[in-house]
mmCIF file with all atom_site columns, C-alpha atoms in Angstrom:
data_model
loop_
_atom_site.group_PDB
_atom_site.id
_atom_site.type_symbol
_atom_site.label_atom_id
_atom_site.label_alt_id
_atom_site.label_comp_id
_atom_site.label_asym_id
_atom_site.label_entity_id
_atom_site.label_seq_id
_atom_site.pdbx_PDB_ins_code
_atom_site.Cartn_x
_atom_site.Cartn_y
_atom_site.Cartn_z
_atom_site.occupancy
_atom_site.B_iso_or_equiv
_atom_site.pdbx_formal_charge
_atom_site.auth_seq_id
_atom_site.auth_comp_id
_atom_site.auth_asym_id
_atom_site.auth_atom_id
_atom_site.pdbx_PDB_model_num
ATOM 1   C CA . MET A 1 1   ? 0.003   0.020  0.183   1.00 62.00 ? 100 MET A CA 1
ATOM 2   C CA . SER A 1 2   ? 1.419   3.272  -0.961  1.00 78.00 ? 101 SER A CA 1
ATOM 3   C CA . PHE A 1 3   ? 1.775   6.227  1.373   1.00 79.00 ? 102 PHE A CA 1
ATOM 4   C CA . ARG A 1 4   ? -0.964  8.384  -0.763  1.00 77.00 ? 103 ARG A CA 1
ATOM 5   C CA . GLY A 1 5   ? -3.359  5.304  -0.190  1.00 82.00 ? 104 GLY A CA 1
ATOM 6   C CA . LEU A 1 6   ? -2.811  5.442  3.613   1.00 86.00 ? 105 LEU A CA 1
ATOM 7   C CA . LEU A 1 7   ? -3.498  9.006  3.873   1.00 85.00 ? 106 LEU A CA 1
ATOM 8   C CA . LEU A 1 8   ? -6.475  8.835  1.831   1.00 86.00 ? 107 LEU A CA 1
ATOM 9   C CA . GLY A 1 9   ? -7.823  5.843  3.934   1.00 87.00 ? 108 GLY A CA 1
ATOM 10  C CA . LEU A 1 10  ? -7.264  7.702  7.138   1.00 91.00 ? 109 LEU A CA 1
ATOM 11  C CA . PHE A 1 11  ? -9.264  10.557 6.021   1.00 92.00 ? 110 PHE A CA 1
ATOM 12  C CA . VAL A 1 12  ? -12.193 8.321  4.869   1.00 94.00 ? 111 VAL A CA 1
ATOM 13  C CA . VAL A 1 13  ? -12.755 7.008  8.209   1.00 95.00 ? 112 VAL A CA 1
ATOM 14  C CA . PRO A 1 14  ? -13.982 10.563 9.703   1.00 95.00 ? 113 PRO A CA 1
ATOM 15  C CA . VAL A 1 15  ? -15.925 10.937 6.518   1.00 96.00 ? 114 VAL A CA 1
ATOM 16  C CA . VAL A 1 16  ? -18.113 7.593  7.161   1.00 96.00 ? 115 VAL A CA 1
ATOM 17  C CA . VAL A 1 17  ? -18.076 8.578  10.810  1.00 96.00 ? 116 VAL A CA 1
ATOM 18  C CA . GLY A 1 18  ? -19.406 12.026 10.279  1.00 96.00 ? 117 GLY A CA 1
ATOM 19  C CA . GLY A 1 19  ? -22.062 10.487 7.858   1.00 95.00 ? 118 GLY A CA 1
ATOM 20  C CA . TYR A 1 20  ? -23.138 7.850  10.414  1.00 96.00 ? 119 TYR A CA 1
ATOM 21  C CA . PHE A 1 21  ? -23.756 10.711 12.790  1.00 95.00 ? 120 PHE A CA 1
ATOM 22  C CA . LEU A 1 22  ? -25.506 12.938 10.330  1.00 95.00 ? 121 LEU A CA 1
ATOM 23  C CA . THR A 1 23  ? -27.785 10.234 9.443   1.00 94.00 ? 122 THR A CA 1
ATOM 24  C CA . GLN A 1 24  ? -28.291 9.273  12.959  1.00 90.00 ? 123 GLN A CA 1
ATOM 25  C CA . ALA A 1 25  ? -29.563 12.434 13.595  1.00 91.00 ? 124 ALA A CA 1
ATOM 26  C CA . ALA A 1 26  ? -31.466 13.113 10.273  1.00 90.00 ? 125 ALA A CA 1
ATOM 27  C CA . THR A 1 27  ? -33.396 9.705  10.890  1.00 88.00 ? 126 THR A CA 1
ATOM 28  C CA . ALA A 1 28  ? -34.457 10.383 14.561  1.00 82.00 ? 127 ALA A CA 1
ATOM 29  C CA . ASP A 1 29  ? -38.164 10.859 14.585  1.00 81.00 ? 128 ASP A CA 1
ATOM 30  C CA . GLY A 1 30  ? -39.807 13.110 17.326  1.00 81.00 ? 129 GLY A CA 1
ATOM 31  C CA . THR A 1 31  ? -41.431 10.367 19.652  1.00 87.00 ? 130 THR A CA 1
ATOM 32  C CA . PRO A 1 32  ? -39.496 9.894  22.570  1.00 90.00 ? 131 PRO A CA 1
ATOM 33  C CA . GLN A 1 33  ? -37.927 6.198  22.717  1.00 88.00 ? 132 GLN A CA 1
ATOM 34  C CA . CYS A 1 34  ? -37.531 4.854  26.503  1.00 85.00 ? 133 CYS A CA 1
ATOM 35  C CA . ASP A 1 35  ? -34.578 2.584  26.736  1.00 81.00 ? 134 ASP A CA 1
ATOM 36  C CA . GLY A 1 36  ? -35.377 1.557  30.243  1.00 79.00 ? 135 GLY A CA 1
ATOM 37  C CA . ILE A 1 37  ? -38.561 0.557  31.563  1.00 80.00 ? 136 ILE A CA 1
ATOM 38  C CA . ILE A 1 38  ? -42.110 2.189  31.269  1.00 82.00 ? 137 ILE A CA 1
ATOM 39  C CA . GLU A 1 39  ? -44.305 1.251  33.878  1.00 72.00 ? 138 GLU A CA 1
ATOM 40  C CA . GLU A 1 40  ? -47.821 0.808  32.579  1.00 68.00 ? 139 GLU A CA 1
ATOM 41  C CA . TYR A 1 41  ? -51.111 0.211  34.590  1.00 61.00 ? 140 TYR A CA 1
ATOM 42  C CA . GLY A 1 42  ? -50.901 -2.860 36.835  1.00 56.00 ? 141 GLY A CA 1
ATOM 43  C CA . ASP A 1 43  ? -47.772 -4.950 36.599  1.00 61.00 ? 142 ASP A CA 1
ATOM 44  C CA . GLN A 1 44  ? -47.104 -4.610 32.755  1.00 67.00 ? 143 GLN A CA 1
ATOM 45  C CA . GLU A 1 45  ? -43.425 -2.944 31.754  1.00 74.00 ? 144 GLU A CA 1
ATOM 46  C CA . ARG A 1 46  ? -42.245 -2.406 28.475  1.00 77.00 ? 145 ARG A CA 1
ATOM 47  C CA . SER A 1 47  ? -39.599 -0.369 26.668  1.00 79.00 ? 146 SER A CA 1
ATOM 48  C CA . GLY A 1 48  ? -39.855 1.483  23.106  1.00 83.00 ? 147 GLY A CA 1
ATOM 49  C CA . PRO A 1 49  ? -41.677 4.440  22.145  1.00 87.00 ? 148 PRO A CA 1
ATOM 50  C CA . MET A 1 50  ? -43.517 6.720  24.743  1.00 88.00 ? 149 MET A CA 1
ATOM 51  C CA . LYS A 1 51  ? -46.816 8.110  24.945  1.00 87.00 ? 150 LYS A CA 1
ATOM 52  C CA . PRO A 1 52  ? -47.523 11.479 26.556  1.00 89.00 ? 151 PRO A CA 1
ATOM 53  C CA . GLY A 1 53  ? -48.313 11.115 30.483  1.00 87.00 ? 152 GLY A CA 1
ATOM 54  C CA . GLU A 1 54  ? -46.066 8.245  30.562  1.00 87.00 ? 153 GLU A CA 1
ATOM 55  C CA . THR A 1 55  ? -42.888 8.016  32.646  1.00 87.00 ? 154 THR A CA 1
ATOM 56  C CA . CYS A 1 56  ? -39.566 6.112  31.855  1.00 86.00 ? 155 CYS A CA 1
ATOM 57  C CA . ASP A 1 57  ? -37.421 4.512  34.489  1.00 86.00 ? 156 ASP A CA 1
ATOM 58  C CA . LEU A 1 58  ? -34.008 5.121  33.232  1.00 84.00 ? 157 LEU A CA 1
ATOM 59  C CA . TYR A 1 59  ? -32.939 1.465  34.240  1.00 75.00 ? 158 TYR A CA 1
ATOM 60  C CA . ASP A 1 60  ? -29.206 0.837  33.988  1.00 72.00 ? 159 ASP A CA 1
ATOM 61  C CA . PHE A 1 61  ? -29.197 -2.796 33.060  1.00 71.00 ? 160 PHE A CA 1
ATOM 62  C CA . ALA A 1 62  ? -25.456 -3.197 33.484  1.00 76.00 ? 161 ALA A CA 1
ATOM 63  C CA . ASP A 1 63  ? -25.563 -2.800 37.123  1.00 77.00 ? 162 ASP A CA 1
ATOM 64  C CA . GLY A 1 64  ? -29.154 -3.515 37.881  1.00 73.00 ? 163 GLY A CA 1
ATOM 65  C CA . ARG A 1 65  ? -30.082 -0.105 39.216  1.00 76.00 ? 164 ARG A CA 1
ATOM 66  C CA . SER A 1 66  ? -32.403 2.688  38.610  1.00 76.00 ? 165 SER A CA 1
ATOM 67  C CA . ALA A 1 67  ? -30.558 6.036  37.211  1.00 79.00 ? 166 ALA A CA 1
ATOM 68  C CA . GLY A 1 68  ? -33.636 8.130  37.880  1.00 85.00 ? 167 GLY A CA 1
ATOM 69  C CA . THR A 1 69  ? -37.000 8.777  35.741  1.00 88.00 ? 168 THR A CA 1
ATOM 70  C CA . ARG A 1 70  ? -37.915 11.172 32.817  1.00 89.00 ? 169 ARG A CA 1
ATOM 71  C CA . THR A 1 71  ? -41.369 12.238 31.744  1.00 89.00 ? 170 THR A CA 1
ATOM 72  C CA . TYR A 1 72  ? -42.600 12.305 28.235  1.00 90.00 ? 171 TYR A CA 1
ATOM 73  C CA . GLU A 1 73  ? -41.491 15.829 27.909  1.00 92.00 ? 172 GLU A CA 1
ATOM 74  C CA . GLN A 1 74  ? -38.096 15.353 29.524  1.00 92.00 ? 173 GLN A CA 1
ATOM 75  C CA . GLN A 1 75  ? -37.361 12.398 27.362  1.00 90.00 ? 174 GLN A CA 1
ATOM 76  C CA . ARG A 1 76  ? -38.451 14.315 24.206  1.00 92.00 ? 175 ARG A CA 1
ATOM 77  C CA . LYS A 1 77  ? -35.980 17.321 24.989  1.00 93.00 ? 176 LYS A CA 1
ATOM 78  C CA . ALA A 1 78  ? -33.198 14.979 26.034  1.00 91.00 ? 177 ALA A CA 1
ATOM 79  C CA . GLN A 1 79  ? -33.251 13.144 22.597  1.00 90.00 ? 178 GLN A CA 1
ATOM 80  C CA . ASP A 1 80  ? -33.698 16.617 20.761  1.00 91.00 ? 179 ASP A CA 1
ATOM 81  C CA . ALA A 1 81  ? -30.400 17.469 22.630  1.00 91.00 ? 180 ALA A CA 1
ATOM 82  C CA . ASP A 1 82  ? -28.755 14.230 21.535  1.00 90.00 ? 181 ASP A CA 1
ATOM 83  C CA . ALA A 1 83  ? -29.849 15.080 17.977  1.00 91.00 ? 182 ALA A CA 1
ATOM 84  C CA . GLY A 1 84  ? -28.315 18.515 17.784  1.00 91.00 ? 183 GLY A CA 1
ATOM 85  C CA . ARG A 1 85  ? -25.086 17.061 19.653  1.00 94.00 ? 184 ARG A CA 1
ATOM 86  C CA . ASP A 1 86  ? -24.956 14.441 16.784  1.00 93.00 ? 185 ASP A CA 1
ATOM 87  C CA . TYR A 1 87  ? -25.450 17.113 13.978  1.00 95.00 ? 186 TYR A CA 1
ATOM 88  C CA . TRP A 1 88  ? -22.440 19.038 15.474  1.00 96.00 ? 187 TRP A CA 1
ATOM 89  C CA . THR A 1 89  ? -20.294 15.930 16.010  1.00 96.00 ? 188 THR A CA 1
ATOM 90  C CA . GLY A 1 90  ? -21.158 14.630 12.809  1.00 96.00 ? 189 GLY A CA 1
ATOM 91  C CA . GLY A 1 91  ? -20.497 17.860 11.093  1.00 96.00 ? 190 GLY A CA 1
ATOM 92  C CA . LEU A 1 92  ? -17.185 18.319 12.430  1.00 97.00 ? 191 LEU A CA 1
ATOM 93  C CA . TRP A 1 93  ? -15.909 14.700 11.580  1.00 96.00 ? 192 TRP A CA 1
ATOM 94  C CA . LEU A 1 94  ? -17.061 15.201 8.250   1.00 96.00 ? 193 LEU A CA 1
ATOM 95  C CA . ALA A 1 95  ? -15.401 18.525 7.716   1.00 96.00 ? 194 ALA A CA 1
ATOM 96  C CA . TYR A 1 96  ? -12.064 17.077 8.899   1.00 96.00 ? 195 TYR A CA 1
ATOM 97  C CA . GLY A 1 97  ? -12.316 13.970 6.801   1.00 95.00 ? 196 GLY A CA 1
ATOM 98  C CA . VAL A 1 98  ? -13.171 16.284 3.864   1.00 95.00 ? 197 VAL A CA 1
ATOM 99  C CA . ALA A 1 99  ? -10.439 18.836 4.485   1.00 94.00 ? 198 ALA A CA 1
ATOM 100 C CA . GLY A 1 100 ? -7.823  15.872 5.003   1.00 92.00 ? 199 GLY A CA 1
ATOM 101 C CA . LEU A 1 101 ? -8.940  14.347 1.978   1.00 91.00 ? 200 LEU A CA 1
ATOM 102 C CA . THR A 1 102 ? -8.660  17.623 -0.109  1.00 92.00 ? 201 THR A CA 1
ATOM 103 C CA . VAL A 1 103 ? -5.149  18.500 1.182   1.00 90.00 ? 202 VAL A CA 1
ATOM 104 C CA . VAL A 1 104 ? -4.010  15.128 0.583   1.00 87.00 ? 203 VAL A CA 1
ATOM 105 C CA . THR A 1 105 ? -5.223  14.825 -2.861  1.00 85.00 ? 204 THR A CA 1
ATOM 106 C CA . ALA A 1 106 ? -4.272  18.633 -3.842  1.00 84.00 ? 205 ALA A CA 1
ATOM 107 C CA . HIS A 1 107 ? -0.946  18.279 -2.351  1.00 74.00 ? 206 HIS A CA 1
ATOM 108 C CA . LEU A 1 108 ? -0.199  14.919 -4.068  1.00 66.00 ? 207 LEU A CA 1
ATOM 109 C CA . GLY A 1 109 ? -1.471  16.110 -7.031  1.00 62.00 ? 208 GLY A CA 1
ATOM 110 C CA . LEU A 1 110 ? 0.554   19.208 -7.498  1.00 55.00 ? 209 LEU A CA 1
ATOM 111 C CA . LYS A 1 111 ? 3.818   17.120 -6.528  1.00 54.00 ? 210 LYS A CA 1
ATOM 112 C CA . ARG A 1 112 ? 2.571   15.065 -9.551  1.00 53.00 ? 211 ARG A CA 1
ATOM 113 C CA . ARG A 1 113 ? 2.475   17.967 -11.912 1.00 51.00 ? 212 ARG A CA 1
ATOM 114 C CA . ARG A 1 114 ? 5.615   19.036 -11.361 1.00 49.00 ? 213 ARG A CA 1
ATOM 115 C CA . ALA A 1 115 ? 7.674   16.026 -12.016 1.00 48.00 ? 214 ALA A CA 1
#
């Protein structure tokens, strides 16, 4: 593998990561998702999309403890904040990768023309 191929490969990775974050943020719908447990009427429990008026128990499955609760509105706001953070993160990764690819291809292209 040539040095040019290695550099191009190293800058393709941030482009892919940035694209992943941007598609995650763009495809997130507005329905709050509870990754913990939603306690319904009676003894029924479920995970997944929430309905207005429900409370999500943010259960930490790794250590078996509750990490708090969130209402429907709190979960929606938290997911909106996560989507905004994903847009910024994805944009930065993508910009870094594209800038790197541009510099590598332009720099190596100039050297080739001189020779």
